[in-house]
């Protein structure tokens, strides 16, 4: 098993011996090279000393010795004791060497020879014997070697001493103490040995080596330390961290297999731990992936099943939706939707709208002329919503209208419809109804309320509820009695009917639009025409409830009672009266913004008719009254002339001659022709002994467009 | 109803202003009668200031034209407002009276 060491530590243990060995090897190699170089240096030094000494001796032998001989002097080692004696060359060398040795500790220079004159100069040891053997063979190569002498390391060199001059040869051969007497010139006579102590240099060299070794090793340890710490930071710790995270991941797996495999403690180093954990994690991931793939496949199947199901449901829904849309269209088409519904009527204006909460609504409005002078208006709200409410609504609406048109009072109408609804009402539905009849000549409103929200009448200076909340909804009890009440609308005032979808419209916080807010809005819009009033009111409700789902149908009807645009003038049967009619008509036209072209046409037509009546209409000469009644309604200008002259239908007059030349052109007959040409419709009737001529024309195109723009301006 | 009269050469120019209807046409009828009786054979009626004409007024003009025609005189109208021109058209009078944009134009045409 791998010891529980960190990677850094392992690295250290593995590399330390290698580095140490390398350091040692390097140091040793360096030292060896150094030692060799030192040897060479010392050898050359020893040799140069030897050469120096030999040069001195050469000089002494060749210069001094011959002069001594010439001067009859003698040579001998005992020159200090005998007068006229000079040192021998050997003595000279020896004594110079002795002085050198005294000055330089350990240095020794001496002459030796196998054939010495002085016995002390015999070869002393193995080195010298060996050196002479070498010199005998190669006299020109000094013999050099390191050696140990008297316990000290030394460098020894032995240089050949050849018989360089005749004096040397003769002297040695003649010397009594010389063991050899047959020397010849250039014979090997002996050698000069130079000994240099080198133990000091060696010690220095060893010291250097130790220092180098020590320094090298320290450097190694430093480097290793840095590497070890670096490894710890850059490799070990991140690895350990990854391992920890992986182990944590495994512990978090709900899978038994996974949590069971979580390694409790790291074994081996971080990498090994990581590898173990990773292989276990890979197993866990593999098994989870398999599980995931299986789940995915089953999910895919379920999605397909669900999609098919949805497709079926959607098709079904679409079918129902389209049927509902058609039904909704049918339902809407039941209610009168063309505005203005009675374009010829200037004495009232009506507008209504309904916005169902669902496709099918339970609310409805209705209006209808019972006769020329009575207009019926209905608003109703069926309990519930959707298709059942819509069906009940259709039935109620038909019954109400049919009954109302039979010209009964509002209360009688509600009672009758209630009796019809009750017996067959098995689903216990009911409908609240307000039914009113406006007498268009007087502004009187007759009404009866079957449990519906109390409507309002709004005018410049008032907002009044129409009646009190009384009466029961229709369809509940079959013998309920209803009451007819009355109030009068002033010209310009508007009756506003509404359903509770208006007051109970909710905003995002569940607050109701409420009755006070409705009243406030109605006061603000009191002077508006019905279409503008309702459009604005609906917009206010929608702004208020924006963000909330519309909970109930919103239905509104506004009926404005108007004084018709009317001019009534009574004229005497005098031509001068026409001027008065003309100025009255001009003022009327200005007030009602009637185009000049149209008022001119009407003015001229009236002129022609009345002029004709004044001139030819009366059998007597007495005073008569001619009544003129001009009205403007929905873009049509009408006039009725009533006189009590003799019966005369101007429409029977023949067409005049319009083409003959001036001399043949008949004078007269043009008046009636002008009337017929200027007016679009002219009708005559004789009634109660009076002539009634009714004529009308539409306002010209420009004025029509203006009126239309005004009408639709706020839609 | 205002009526004014001036002469340019042998042309008599009568300007009528205001309304020409049953209340005022008798006056114009008399004046035109005198002008024709006085020997005038070239007559221009200036409509520039006339606002209204009824069939009675038309009749006066037709009668004057007939009288002039009988004595080989000529008559022309000038400066009719659009709604009056419309009445002339309806009445078939545009074929009886030459109508010009100005009295000068009408006078020149009559003198030619």
PDB file of C-alpha atoms in Angstrom, chain A residues 20-37 205-206 208-214:
ATOM      1  CA  UNK A  20      22.472  14.541  -3.516  1.00  0.00           C
ATOM      2  CA  UNK A  21      24.262  11.971  -5.647  1.00  0.00           C
ATOM      3  CA  UNK A  22      24.447  14.366  -8.539  1.00  0.00           C
ATOM      4  CA  UNK A  23      25.856  17.049  -6.289  1.00  0.00           C
ATOM      5  CA  UNK A  24      28.485  14.663  -4.880  1.00  0.00           C
ATOM      6  CA  UNK A  25      29.497  13.487  -8.337  1.00  0.00           C
ATOM      7  CA  UNK A  26      29.779  17.019  -9.584  1.00  0.00           C
ATOM      8  CA  UNK A  27      31.848  18.082  -6.610  1.00  0.00           C
ATOM      9  CA  UNK A  28      34.145  15.054  -6.839  1.00  0.00           C
ATOM     10  CA  UNK A  29      34.679  15.586 -10.575  1.00  0.00           C
ATOM     11  CA  UNK A  30      35.470  19.196  -9.942  1.00  0.00           C
ATOM     12  CA  UNK A  31      37.870  18.288  -7.201  1.00  0.00           C
ATOM     13  CA  UNK A  32      39.683  15.704  -9.328  1.00  0.00           C
ATOM     14  CA  UNK A  33      40.071  18.162 -12.138  1.00  0.00           C
ATOM     15  CA  UNK A  34      41.344  20.728  -9.672  1.00  0.00           C
ATOM     16  CA  UNK A  35      43.834  18.301  -8.155  1.00  0.00           C
ATOM     17  CA  UNK A  36      45.236  17.356 -11.548  1.00  0.00           C
ATOM     18  CA  UNK A  37      45.583  20.978 -12.473  1.00  0.00           C
ATOM     19  CA  UNK A 205      41.880  22.172  -2.469  1.00  0.00           C
ATOM     20  CA  UNK A 206      40.009  19.808  -0.145  1.00  0.00           C
ATOM     21  CA  UNK A 208      37.336  24.268  -1.450  1.00  0.00           C
ATOM     22  CA  UNK A 209      35.720  21.014  -2.389  1.00  0.00           C
ATOM     23  CA  UNK A 210      33.944  20.732   0.971  1.00  0.00           C
ATOM     24  CA  UNK A 211      32.706  24.280   0.648  1.00  0.00           C
ATOM     25  CA  UNK A 212      31.413  23.627  -2.883  1.00  0.00           C
ATOM     26  CA  UNK A 213      29.743  20.449  -1.731  1.00  0.00           C
ATOM     27  CA  UNK A 214      28.119  22.110   1.245  1.00  0.00           C
TER      28      UNK A 214
END
